[in-house]
JSON list of C-alpha atoms in Angstrom, two decimals:
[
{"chain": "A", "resi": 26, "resn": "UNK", "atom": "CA", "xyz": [98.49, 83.28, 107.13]},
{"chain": "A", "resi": 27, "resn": "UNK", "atom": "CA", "xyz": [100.78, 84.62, 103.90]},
{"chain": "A", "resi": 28, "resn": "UNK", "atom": "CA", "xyz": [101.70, 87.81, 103.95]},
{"chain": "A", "resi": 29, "resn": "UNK", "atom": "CA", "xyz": [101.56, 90.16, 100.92]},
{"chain": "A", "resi": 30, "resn": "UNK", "atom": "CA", "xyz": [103.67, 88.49, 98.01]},
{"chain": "A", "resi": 31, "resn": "UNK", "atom": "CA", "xyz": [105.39, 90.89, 95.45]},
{"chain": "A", "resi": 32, "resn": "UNK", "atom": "CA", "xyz": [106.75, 89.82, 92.32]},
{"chain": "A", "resi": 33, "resn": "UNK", "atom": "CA", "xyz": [109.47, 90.05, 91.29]},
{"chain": "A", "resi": 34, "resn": "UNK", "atom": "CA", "xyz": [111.72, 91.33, 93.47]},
{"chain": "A", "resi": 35, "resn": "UNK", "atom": "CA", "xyz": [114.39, 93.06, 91.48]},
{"chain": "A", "resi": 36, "resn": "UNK", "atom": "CA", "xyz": [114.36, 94.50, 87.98]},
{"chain": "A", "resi": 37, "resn": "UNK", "atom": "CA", "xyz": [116.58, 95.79, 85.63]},
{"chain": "A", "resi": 38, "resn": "UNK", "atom": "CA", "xyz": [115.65, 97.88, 82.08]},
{"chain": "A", "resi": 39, "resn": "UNK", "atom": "CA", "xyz": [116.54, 100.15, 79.61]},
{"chain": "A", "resi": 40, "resn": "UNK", "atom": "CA", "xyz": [115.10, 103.48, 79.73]},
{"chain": "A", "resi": 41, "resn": "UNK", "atom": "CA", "xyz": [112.04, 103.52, 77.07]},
{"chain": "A", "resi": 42, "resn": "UNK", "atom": "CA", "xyz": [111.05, 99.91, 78.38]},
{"chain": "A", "resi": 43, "resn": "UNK", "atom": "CA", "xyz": [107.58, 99.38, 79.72]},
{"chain": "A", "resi": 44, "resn": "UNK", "atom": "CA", "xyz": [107.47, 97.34, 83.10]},
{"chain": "A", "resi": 45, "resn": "UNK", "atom": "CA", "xyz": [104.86, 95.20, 84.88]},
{"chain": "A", "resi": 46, "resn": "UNK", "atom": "CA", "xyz": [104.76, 94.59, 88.76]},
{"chain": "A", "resi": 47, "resn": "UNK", "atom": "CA", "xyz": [102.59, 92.05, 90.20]},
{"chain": "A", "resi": 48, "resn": "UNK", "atom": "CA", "xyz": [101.06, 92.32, 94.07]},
{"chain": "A", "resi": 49, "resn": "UNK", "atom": "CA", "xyz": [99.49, 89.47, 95.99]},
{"chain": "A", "resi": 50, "resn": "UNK", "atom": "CA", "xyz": [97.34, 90.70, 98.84]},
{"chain": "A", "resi": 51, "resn": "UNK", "atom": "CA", "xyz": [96.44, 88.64, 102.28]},
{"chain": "A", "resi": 52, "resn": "UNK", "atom": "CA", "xyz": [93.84, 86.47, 101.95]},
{"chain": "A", "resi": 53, "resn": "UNK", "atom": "CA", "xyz": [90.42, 88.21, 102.93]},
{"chain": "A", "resi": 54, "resn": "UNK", "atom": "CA", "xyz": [92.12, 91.99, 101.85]},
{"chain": "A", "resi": 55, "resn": "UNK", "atom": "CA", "xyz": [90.44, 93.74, 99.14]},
{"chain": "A", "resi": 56, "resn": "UNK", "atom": "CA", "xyz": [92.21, 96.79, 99.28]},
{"chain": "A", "resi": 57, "resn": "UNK", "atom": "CA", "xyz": [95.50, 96.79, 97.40]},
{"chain": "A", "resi": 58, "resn": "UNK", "atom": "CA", "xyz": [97.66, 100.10, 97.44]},
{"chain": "A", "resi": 59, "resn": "UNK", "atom": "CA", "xyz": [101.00, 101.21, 95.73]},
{"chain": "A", "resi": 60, "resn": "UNK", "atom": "CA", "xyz": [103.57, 103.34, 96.57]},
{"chain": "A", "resi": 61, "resn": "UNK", "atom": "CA", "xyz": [106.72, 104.45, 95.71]},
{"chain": "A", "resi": 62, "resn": "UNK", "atom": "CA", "xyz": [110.17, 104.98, 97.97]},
{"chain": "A", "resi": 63, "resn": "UNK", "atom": "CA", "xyz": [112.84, 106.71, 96.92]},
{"chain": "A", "resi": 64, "resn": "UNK", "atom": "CA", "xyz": [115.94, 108.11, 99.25]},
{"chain": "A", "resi": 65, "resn": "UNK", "atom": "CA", "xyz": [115.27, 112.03, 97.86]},
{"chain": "A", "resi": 66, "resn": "UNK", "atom": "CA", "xyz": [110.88, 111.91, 97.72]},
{"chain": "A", "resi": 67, "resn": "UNK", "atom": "CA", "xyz": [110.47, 108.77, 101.02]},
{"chain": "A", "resi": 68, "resn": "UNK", "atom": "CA", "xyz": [107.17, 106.92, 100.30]},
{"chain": "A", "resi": 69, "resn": "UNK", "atom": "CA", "xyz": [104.89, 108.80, 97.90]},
{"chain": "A", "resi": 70, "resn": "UNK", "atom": "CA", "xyz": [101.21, 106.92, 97.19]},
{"chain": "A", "resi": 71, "resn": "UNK", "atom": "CA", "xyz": [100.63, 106.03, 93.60]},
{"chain": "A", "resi": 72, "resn": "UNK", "atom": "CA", "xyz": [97.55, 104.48, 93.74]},
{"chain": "A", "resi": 73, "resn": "UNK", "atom": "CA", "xyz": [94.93, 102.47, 95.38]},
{"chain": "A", "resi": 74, "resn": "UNK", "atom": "CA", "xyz": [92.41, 99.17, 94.11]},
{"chain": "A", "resi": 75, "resn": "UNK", "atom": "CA", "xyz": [89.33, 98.03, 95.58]},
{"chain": "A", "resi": 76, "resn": "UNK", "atom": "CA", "xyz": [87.01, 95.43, 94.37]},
{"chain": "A", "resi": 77, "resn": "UNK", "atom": "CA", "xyz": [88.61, 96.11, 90.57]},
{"chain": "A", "resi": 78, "resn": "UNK", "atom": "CA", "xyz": [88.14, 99.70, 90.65]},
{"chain": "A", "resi": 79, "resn": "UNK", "atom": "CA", "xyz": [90.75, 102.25, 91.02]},
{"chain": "A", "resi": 80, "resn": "UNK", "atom": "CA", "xyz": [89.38, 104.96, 94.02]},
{"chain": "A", "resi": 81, "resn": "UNK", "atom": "CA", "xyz": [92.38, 107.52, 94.67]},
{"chain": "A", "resi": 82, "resn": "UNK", "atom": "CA", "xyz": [95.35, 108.14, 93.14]},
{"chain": "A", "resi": 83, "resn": "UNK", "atom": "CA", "xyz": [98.39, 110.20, 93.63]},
{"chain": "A", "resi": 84, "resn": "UNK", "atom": "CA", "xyz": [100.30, 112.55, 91.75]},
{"chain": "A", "resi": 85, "resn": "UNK", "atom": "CA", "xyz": [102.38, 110.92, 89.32]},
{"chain": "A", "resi": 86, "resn": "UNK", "atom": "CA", "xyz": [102.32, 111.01, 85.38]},
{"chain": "A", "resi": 87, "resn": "UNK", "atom": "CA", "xyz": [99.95, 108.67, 83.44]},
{"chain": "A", "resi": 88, "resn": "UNK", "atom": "CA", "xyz": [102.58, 106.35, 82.59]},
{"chain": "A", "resi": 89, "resn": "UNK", "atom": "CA", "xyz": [102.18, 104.56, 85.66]},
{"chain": "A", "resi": 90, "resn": "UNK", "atom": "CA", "xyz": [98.91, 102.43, 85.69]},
{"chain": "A", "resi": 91, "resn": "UNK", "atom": "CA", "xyz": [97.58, 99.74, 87.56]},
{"chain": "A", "resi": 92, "resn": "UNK", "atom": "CA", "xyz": [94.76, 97.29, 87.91]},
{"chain": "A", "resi": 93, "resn": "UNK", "atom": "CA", "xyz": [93.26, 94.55, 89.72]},
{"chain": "A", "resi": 94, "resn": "UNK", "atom": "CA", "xyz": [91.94, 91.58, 89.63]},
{"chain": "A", "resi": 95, "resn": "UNK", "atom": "CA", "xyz": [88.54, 89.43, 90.85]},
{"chain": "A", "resi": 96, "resn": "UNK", "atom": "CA", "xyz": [90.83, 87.14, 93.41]},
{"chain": "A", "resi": 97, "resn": "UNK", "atom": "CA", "xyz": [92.47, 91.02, 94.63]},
{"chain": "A", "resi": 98, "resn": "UNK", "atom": "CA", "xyz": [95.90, 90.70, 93.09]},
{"chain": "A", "resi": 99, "resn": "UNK", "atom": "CA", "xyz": [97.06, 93.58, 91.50]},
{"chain": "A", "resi": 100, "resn": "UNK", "atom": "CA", "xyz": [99.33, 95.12, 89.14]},
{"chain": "A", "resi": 101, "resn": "UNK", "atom": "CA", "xyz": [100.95, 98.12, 88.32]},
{"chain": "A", "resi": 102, "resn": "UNK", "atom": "CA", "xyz": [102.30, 98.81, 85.03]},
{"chain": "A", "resi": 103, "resn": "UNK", "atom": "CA", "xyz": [104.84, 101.79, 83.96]},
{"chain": "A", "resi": 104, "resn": "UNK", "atom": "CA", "xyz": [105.67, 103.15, 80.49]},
{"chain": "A", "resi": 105, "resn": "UNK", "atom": "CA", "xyz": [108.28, 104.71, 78.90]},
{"chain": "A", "resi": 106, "resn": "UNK", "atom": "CA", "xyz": [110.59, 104.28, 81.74]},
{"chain": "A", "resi": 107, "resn": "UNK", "atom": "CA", "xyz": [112.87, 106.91, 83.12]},
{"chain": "A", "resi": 108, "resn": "UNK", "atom": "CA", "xyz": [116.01, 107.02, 84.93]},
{"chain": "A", "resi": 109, "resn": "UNK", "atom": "CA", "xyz": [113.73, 108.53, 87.76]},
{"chain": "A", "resi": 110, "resn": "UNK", "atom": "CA", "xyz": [111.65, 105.75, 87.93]},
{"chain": "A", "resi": 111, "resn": "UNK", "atom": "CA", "xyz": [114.49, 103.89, 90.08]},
{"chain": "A", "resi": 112, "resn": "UNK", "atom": "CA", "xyz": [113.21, 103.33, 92.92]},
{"chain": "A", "resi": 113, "resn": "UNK", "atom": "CA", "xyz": [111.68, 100.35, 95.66]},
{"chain": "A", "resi": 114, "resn": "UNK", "atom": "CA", "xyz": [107.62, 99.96, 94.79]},
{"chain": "A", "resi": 115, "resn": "UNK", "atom": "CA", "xyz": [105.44, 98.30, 97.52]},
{"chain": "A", "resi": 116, "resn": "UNK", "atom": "CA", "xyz": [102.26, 97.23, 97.71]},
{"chain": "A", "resi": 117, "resn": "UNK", "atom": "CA", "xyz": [100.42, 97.57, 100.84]},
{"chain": "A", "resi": 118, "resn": "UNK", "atom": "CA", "xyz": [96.73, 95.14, 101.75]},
{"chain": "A", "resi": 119, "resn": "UNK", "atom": "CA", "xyz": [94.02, 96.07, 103.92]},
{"chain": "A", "resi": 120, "resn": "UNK", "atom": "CA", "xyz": [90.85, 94.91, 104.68]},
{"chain": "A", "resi": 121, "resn": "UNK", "atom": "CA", "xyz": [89.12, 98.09, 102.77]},
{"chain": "A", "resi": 122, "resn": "UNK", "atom": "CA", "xyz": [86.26, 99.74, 103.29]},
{"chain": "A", "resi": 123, "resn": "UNK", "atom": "CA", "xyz": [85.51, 102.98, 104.49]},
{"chain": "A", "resi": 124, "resn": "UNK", "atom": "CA", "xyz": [86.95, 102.99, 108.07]},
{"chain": "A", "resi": 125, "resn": "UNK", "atom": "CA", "xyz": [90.52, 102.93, 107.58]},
{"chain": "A", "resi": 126, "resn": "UNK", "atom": "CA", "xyz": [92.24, 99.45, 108.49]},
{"chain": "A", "resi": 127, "resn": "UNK", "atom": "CA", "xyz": [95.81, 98.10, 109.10]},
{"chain": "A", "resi": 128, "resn": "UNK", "atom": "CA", "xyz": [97.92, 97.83, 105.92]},
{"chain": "A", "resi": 129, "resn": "UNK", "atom": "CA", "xyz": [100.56, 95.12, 105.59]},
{"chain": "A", "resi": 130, "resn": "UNK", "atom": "CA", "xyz": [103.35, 95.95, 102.88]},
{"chain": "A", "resi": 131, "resn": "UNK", "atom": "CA", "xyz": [105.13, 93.34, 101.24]},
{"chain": "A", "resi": 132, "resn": "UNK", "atom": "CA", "xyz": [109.13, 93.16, 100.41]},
{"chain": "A", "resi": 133, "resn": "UNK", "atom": "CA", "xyz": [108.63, 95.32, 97.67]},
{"chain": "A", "resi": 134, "resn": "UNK", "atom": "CA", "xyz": [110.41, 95.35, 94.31]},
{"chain": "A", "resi": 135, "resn": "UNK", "atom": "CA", "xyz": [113.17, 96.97, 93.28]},
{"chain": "A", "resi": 136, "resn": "UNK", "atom": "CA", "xyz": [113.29, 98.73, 90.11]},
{"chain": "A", "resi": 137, "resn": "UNK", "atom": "CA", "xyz": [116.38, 99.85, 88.12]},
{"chain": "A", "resi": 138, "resn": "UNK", "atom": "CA", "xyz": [116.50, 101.98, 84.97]},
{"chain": "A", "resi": 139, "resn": "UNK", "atom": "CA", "xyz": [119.64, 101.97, 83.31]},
{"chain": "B", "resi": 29, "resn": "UNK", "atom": "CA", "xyz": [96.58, 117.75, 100.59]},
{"chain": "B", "resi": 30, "resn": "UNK", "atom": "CA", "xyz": [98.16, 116.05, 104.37]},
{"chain": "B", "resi": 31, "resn": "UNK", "atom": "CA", "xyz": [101.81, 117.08, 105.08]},
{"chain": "B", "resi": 32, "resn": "UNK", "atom": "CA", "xyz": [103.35, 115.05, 107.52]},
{"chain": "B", "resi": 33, "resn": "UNK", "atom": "CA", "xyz": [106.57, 116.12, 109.60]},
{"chain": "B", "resi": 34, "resn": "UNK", "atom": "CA", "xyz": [109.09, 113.96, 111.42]},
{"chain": "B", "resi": 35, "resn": "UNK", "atom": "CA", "xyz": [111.75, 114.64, 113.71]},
{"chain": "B", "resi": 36, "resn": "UNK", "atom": "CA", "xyz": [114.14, 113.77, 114.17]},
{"chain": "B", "resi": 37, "resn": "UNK", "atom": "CA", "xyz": [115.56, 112.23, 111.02]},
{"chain": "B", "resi": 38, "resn": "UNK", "atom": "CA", "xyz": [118.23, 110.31, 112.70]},
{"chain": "B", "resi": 39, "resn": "UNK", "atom": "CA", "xyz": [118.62, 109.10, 116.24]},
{"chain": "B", "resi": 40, "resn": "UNK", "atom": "CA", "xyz": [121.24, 107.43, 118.00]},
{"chain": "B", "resi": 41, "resn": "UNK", "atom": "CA", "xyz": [120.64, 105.72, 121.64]},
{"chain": "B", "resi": 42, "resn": "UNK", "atom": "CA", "xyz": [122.52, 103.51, 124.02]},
{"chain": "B", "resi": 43, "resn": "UNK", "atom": "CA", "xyz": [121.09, 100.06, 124.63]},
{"chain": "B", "resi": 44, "resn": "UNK", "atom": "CA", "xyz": [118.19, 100.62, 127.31]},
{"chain": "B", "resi": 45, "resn": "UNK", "atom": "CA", "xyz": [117.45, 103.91, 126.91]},
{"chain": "B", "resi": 46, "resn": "UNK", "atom": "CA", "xyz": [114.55, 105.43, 125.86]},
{"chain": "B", "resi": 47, "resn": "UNK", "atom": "CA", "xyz": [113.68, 106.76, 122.16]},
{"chain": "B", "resi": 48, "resn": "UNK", "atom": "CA", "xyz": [111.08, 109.01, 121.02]},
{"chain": "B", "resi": 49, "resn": "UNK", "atom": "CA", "xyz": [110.35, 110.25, 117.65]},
{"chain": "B", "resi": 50, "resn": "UNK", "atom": "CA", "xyz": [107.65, 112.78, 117.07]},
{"chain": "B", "resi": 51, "resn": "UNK", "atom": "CA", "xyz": [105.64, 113.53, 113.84]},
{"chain": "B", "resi": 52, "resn": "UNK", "atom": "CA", "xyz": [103.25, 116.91, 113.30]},
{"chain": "B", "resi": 53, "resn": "UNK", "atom": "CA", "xyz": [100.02, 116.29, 110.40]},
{"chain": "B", "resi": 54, "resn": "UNK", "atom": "CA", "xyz": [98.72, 119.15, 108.81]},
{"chain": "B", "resi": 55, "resn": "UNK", "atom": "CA", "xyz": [95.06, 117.86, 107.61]},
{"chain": "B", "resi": 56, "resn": "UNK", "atom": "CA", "xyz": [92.65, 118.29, 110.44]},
{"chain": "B", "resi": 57, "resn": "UNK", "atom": "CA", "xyz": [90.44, 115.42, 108.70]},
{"chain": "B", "resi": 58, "resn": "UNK", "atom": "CA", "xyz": [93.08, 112.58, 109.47]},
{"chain": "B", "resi": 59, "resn": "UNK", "atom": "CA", "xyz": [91.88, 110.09, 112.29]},
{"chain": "B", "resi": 60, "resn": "UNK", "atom": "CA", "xyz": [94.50, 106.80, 111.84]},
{"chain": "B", "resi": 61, "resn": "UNK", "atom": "CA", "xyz": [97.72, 107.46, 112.54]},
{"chain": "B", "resi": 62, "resn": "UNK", "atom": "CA", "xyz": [100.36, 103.96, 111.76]},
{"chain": "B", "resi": 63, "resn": "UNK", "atom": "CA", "xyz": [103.99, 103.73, 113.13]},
{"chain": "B", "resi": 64, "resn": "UNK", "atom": "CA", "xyz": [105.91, 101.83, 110.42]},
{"chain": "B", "resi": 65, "resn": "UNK", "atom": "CA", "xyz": [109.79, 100.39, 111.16]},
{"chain": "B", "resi": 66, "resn": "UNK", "atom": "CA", "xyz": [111.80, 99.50, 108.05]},
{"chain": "B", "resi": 67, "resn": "UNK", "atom": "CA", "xyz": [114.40, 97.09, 108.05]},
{"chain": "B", "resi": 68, "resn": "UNK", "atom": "CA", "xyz": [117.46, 97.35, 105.21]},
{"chain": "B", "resi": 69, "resn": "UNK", "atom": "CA", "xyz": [115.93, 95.03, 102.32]},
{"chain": "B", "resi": 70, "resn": "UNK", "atom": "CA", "xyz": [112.48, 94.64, 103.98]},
{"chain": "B", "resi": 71, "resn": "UNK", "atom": "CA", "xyz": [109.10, 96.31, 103.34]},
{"chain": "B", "resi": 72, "resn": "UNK", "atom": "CA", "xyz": [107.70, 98.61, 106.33]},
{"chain": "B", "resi": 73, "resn": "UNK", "atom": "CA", "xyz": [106.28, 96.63, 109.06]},
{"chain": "B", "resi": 74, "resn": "UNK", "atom": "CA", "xyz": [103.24, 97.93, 110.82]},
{"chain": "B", "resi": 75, "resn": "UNK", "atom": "CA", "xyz": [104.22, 97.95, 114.79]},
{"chain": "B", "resi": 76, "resn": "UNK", "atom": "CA", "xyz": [101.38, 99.95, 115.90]},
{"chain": "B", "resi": 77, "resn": "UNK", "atom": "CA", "xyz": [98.71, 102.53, 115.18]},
{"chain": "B", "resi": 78, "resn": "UNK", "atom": "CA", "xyz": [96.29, 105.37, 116.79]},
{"chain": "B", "resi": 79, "resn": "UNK", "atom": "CA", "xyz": [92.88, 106.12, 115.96]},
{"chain": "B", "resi": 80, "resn": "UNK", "atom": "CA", "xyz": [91.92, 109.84, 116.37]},
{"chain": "B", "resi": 81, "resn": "UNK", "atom": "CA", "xyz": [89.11, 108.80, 119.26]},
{"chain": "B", "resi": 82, "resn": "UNK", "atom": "CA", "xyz": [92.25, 107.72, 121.74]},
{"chain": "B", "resi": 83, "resn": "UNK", "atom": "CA", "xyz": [94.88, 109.36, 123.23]},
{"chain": "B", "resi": 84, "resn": "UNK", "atom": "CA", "xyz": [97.75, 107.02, 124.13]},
{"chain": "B", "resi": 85, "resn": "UNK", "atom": "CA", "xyz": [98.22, 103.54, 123.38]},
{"chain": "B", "resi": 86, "resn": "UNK", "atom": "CA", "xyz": [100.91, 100.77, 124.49]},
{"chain": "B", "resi": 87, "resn": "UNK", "atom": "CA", "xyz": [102.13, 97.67, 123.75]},
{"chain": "B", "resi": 88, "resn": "UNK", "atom": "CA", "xyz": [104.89, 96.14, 125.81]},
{"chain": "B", "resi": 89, "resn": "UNK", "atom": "CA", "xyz": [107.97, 98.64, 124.99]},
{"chain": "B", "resi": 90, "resn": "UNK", "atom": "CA", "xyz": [106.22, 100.73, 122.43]},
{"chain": "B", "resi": 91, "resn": "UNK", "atom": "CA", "xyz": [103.58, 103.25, 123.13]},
{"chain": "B", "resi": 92, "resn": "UNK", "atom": "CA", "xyz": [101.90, 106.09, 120.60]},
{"chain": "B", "resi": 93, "resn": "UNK", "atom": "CA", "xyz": [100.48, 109.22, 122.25]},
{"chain": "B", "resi": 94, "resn": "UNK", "atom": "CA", "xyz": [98.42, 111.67, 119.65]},
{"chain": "B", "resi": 95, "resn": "UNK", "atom": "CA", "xyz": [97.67, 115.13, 120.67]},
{"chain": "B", "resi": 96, "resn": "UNK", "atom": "CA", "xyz": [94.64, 116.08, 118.21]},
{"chain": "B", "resi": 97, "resn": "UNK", "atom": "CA", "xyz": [94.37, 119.47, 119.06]},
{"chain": "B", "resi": 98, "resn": "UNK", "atom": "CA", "xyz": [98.42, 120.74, 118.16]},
{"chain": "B", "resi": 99, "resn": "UNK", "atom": "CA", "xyz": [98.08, 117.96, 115.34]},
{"chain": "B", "resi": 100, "resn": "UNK", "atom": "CA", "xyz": [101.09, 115.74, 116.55]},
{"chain": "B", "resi": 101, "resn": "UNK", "atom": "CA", "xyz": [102.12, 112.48, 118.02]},
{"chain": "B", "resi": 102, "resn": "UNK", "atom": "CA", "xyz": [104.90, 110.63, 119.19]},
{"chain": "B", "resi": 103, "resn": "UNK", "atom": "CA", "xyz": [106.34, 107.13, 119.50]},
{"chain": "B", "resi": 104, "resn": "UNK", "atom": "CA", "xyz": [108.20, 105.64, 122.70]},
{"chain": "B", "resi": 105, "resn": "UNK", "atom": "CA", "xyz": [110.78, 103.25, 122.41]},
{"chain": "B", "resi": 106, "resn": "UNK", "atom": "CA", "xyz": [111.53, 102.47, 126.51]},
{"chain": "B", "resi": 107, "resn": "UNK", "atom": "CA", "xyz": [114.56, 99.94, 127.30]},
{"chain": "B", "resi": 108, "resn": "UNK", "atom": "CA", "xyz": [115.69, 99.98, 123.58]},
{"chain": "B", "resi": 109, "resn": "UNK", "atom": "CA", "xyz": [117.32, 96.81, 122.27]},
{"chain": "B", "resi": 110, "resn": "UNK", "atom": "CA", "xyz": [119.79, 96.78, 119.47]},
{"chain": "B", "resi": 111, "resn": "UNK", "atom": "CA", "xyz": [117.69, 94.74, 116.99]},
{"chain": "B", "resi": 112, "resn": "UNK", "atom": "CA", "xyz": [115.64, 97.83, 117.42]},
{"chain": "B", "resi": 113, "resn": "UNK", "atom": "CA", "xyz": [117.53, 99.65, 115.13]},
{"chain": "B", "resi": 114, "resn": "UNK", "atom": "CA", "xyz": [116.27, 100.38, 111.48]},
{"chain": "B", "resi": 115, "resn": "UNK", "atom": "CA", "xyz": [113.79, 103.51, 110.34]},
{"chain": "B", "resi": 116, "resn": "UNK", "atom": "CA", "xyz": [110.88, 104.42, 111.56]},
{"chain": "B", "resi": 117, "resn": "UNK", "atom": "CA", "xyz": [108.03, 105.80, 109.46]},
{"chain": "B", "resi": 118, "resn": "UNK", "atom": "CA", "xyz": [105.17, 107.59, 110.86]},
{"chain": "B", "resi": 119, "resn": "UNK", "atom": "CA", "xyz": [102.01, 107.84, 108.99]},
{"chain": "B", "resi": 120, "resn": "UNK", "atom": "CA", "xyz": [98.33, 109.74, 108.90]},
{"chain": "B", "resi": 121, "resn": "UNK", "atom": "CA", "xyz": [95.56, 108.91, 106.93]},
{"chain": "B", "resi": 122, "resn": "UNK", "atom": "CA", "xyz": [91.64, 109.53, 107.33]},
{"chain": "B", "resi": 123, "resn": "UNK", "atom": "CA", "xyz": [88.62, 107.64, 106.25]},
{"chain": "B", "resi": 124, "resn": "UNK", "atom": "CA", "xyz": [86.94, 110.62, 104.41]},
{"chain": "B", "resi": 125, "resn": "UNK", "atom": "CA", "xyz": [86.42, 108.37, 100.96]},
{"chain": "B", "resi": 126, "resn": "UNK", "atom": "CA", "xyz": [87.72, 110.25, 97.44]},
{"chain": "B", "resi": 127, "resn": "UNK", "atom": "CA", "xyz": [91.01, 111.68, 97.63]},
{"chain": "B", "resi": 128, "resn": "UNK", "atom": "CA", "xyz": [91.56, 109.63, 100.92]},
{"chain": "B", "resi": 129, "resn": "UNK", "atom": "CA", "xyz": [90.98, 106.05, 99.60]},
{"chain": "B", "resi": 130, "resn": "UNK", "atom": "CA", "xyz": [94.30, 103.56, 100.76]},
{"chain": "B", "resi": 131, "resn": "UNK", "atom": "CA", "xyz": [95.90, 106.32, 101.15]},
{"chain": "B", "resi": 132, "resn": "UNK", "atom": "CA", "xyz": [98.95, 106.86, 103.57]},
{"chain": "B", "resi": 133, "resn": "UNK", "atom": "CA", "xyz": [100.95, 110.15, 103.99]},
{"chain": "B", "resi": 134, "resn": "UNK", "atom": "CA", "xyz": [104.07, 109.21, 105.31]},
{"chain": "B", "resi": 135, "resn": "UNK", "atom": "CA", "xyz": [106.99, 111.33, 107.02]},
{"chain": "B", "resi": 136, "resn": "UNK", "atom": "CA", "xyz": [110.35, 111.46, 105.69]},
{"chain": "B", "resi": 137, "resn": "UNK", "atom": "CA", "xyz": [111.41, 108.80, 108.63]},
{"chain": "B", "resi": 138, "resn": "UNK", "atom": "CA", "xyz": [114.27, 108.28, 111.48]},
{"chain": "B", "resi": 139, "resn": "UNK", "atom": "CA", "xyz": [117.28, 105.84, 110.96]},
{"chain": "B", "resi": 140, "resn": "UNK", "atom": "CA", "xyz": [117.36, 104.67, 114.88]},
{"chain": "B", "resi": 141, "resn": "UNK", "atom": "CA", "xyz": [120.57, 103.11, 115.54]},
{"chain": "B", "resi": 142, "resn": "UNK", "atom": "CA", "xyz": [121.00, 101.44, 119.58]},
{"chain": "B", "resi": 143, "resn": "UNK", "atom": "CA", "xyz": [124.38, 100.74, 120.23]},
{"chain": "B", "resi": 144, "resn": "UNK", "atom": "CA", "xyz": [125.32, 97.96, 122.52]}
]
């Protein structure tokens, strides 16, 4: 069974840039969430996809955004990038649902903004 | 919102000792509590969880205990092994829909390091 895919795996832009971050979930998952890790904040949740609709999300600024898609994949999108923004992004599958169910991260991807 | 402690942040053992690493949650609500290890380059691994209905659970070297009622739990390392070794993330979520959704409130983590 695949894991969860993340694409790509490193990035480099310019502050300004807008970037797009794709997430492929295990087969069967339906939940897709997103977090980010950074040495000074850890792993802070961004948001969370189920069935196409977005259900919780975290605390950060509306330029990061995310959707997903009929077959589960996902993707997060940020705006006007900052220097702050530097940081490893993973997506995490689970089953979904209301009980709360194993999540599997993937690699991640690691973002720089220079 | 959840606040989740963890202690220690870094942890150094000999080869076949023991390590434990204990986390305190703040949110009374939470009832699924992962243990996540993190190897340099890799996304978190799950290597085992607690539901809030249980009070200790093992698998081979690792074990989780959860104490619901001081709002902590721990994870057991016994007979470490030096591939072992990376960070450890606890983790405490609950299934109470809205504001809960895929959501996972992580601790700040331990860098375990067994040396041969």
């Amino acid at each position: 069974k695949a894991g969860v895919t993340q694409t790509p795996r490193y990035l480099i832009k310019t502050r300004g840039q807008q970037v797009t971050l794709s997430c492929s979930p295990i087969s069967g998952h339906r939940s897709v969430s997103w977090y980010q890790q950074t040495p000074g904040q850890g792993l802070q949740f961004l948001f969370e996809y189920f069935s196409e609709t977005q259900r919780n999300k975290g605390n950060f600024p509306g330029r990061f955004s995310g959707r997903q898609f009929s077959n589960s994949r996902s993707e997060m999108n940020v705006s006007t990038l900052e220097l702050g923004d530097s940081a490893l992004y993973l997506c995490a599958s689970s089953l979904g649902g209301r009980m709360n169910t194993e999540a599997f991260f993937g690699q991640g991807t690691r973002l720089t903004v220079v | 919102g959840e606040n989740v402690e963890q202690h220690p942040s870094t942890l150094s053992v000999q080869e076949g000792d023991s390590a434990v690493i204990k986390c305190t949650y703040s949110d009374s609500a939470s009832n699924y509590f992962p243990w996540y290890k993190q190897e340099l380059g890799k996304g978190p691994q799950l290597i085992i969880d607690i539901r809030s209905n249980v009070g200790e659970k093992k698998d081979q070297r690792i074990a989780v205990t959860l104490n619901k009622t001081a709002k902590h739990f721990s994870l057991h390392i016994t007979e470490t092994q030096p591939e072992d070794s990376a960070v450890y993330f606890c983790a405490a979520s609950s299934n109470a829909g809205g504001t809960s959704y895929g959501k996972l409130t992580f601790g700040q983590g331990t860098i375990l390091t067994v040396h041969p």
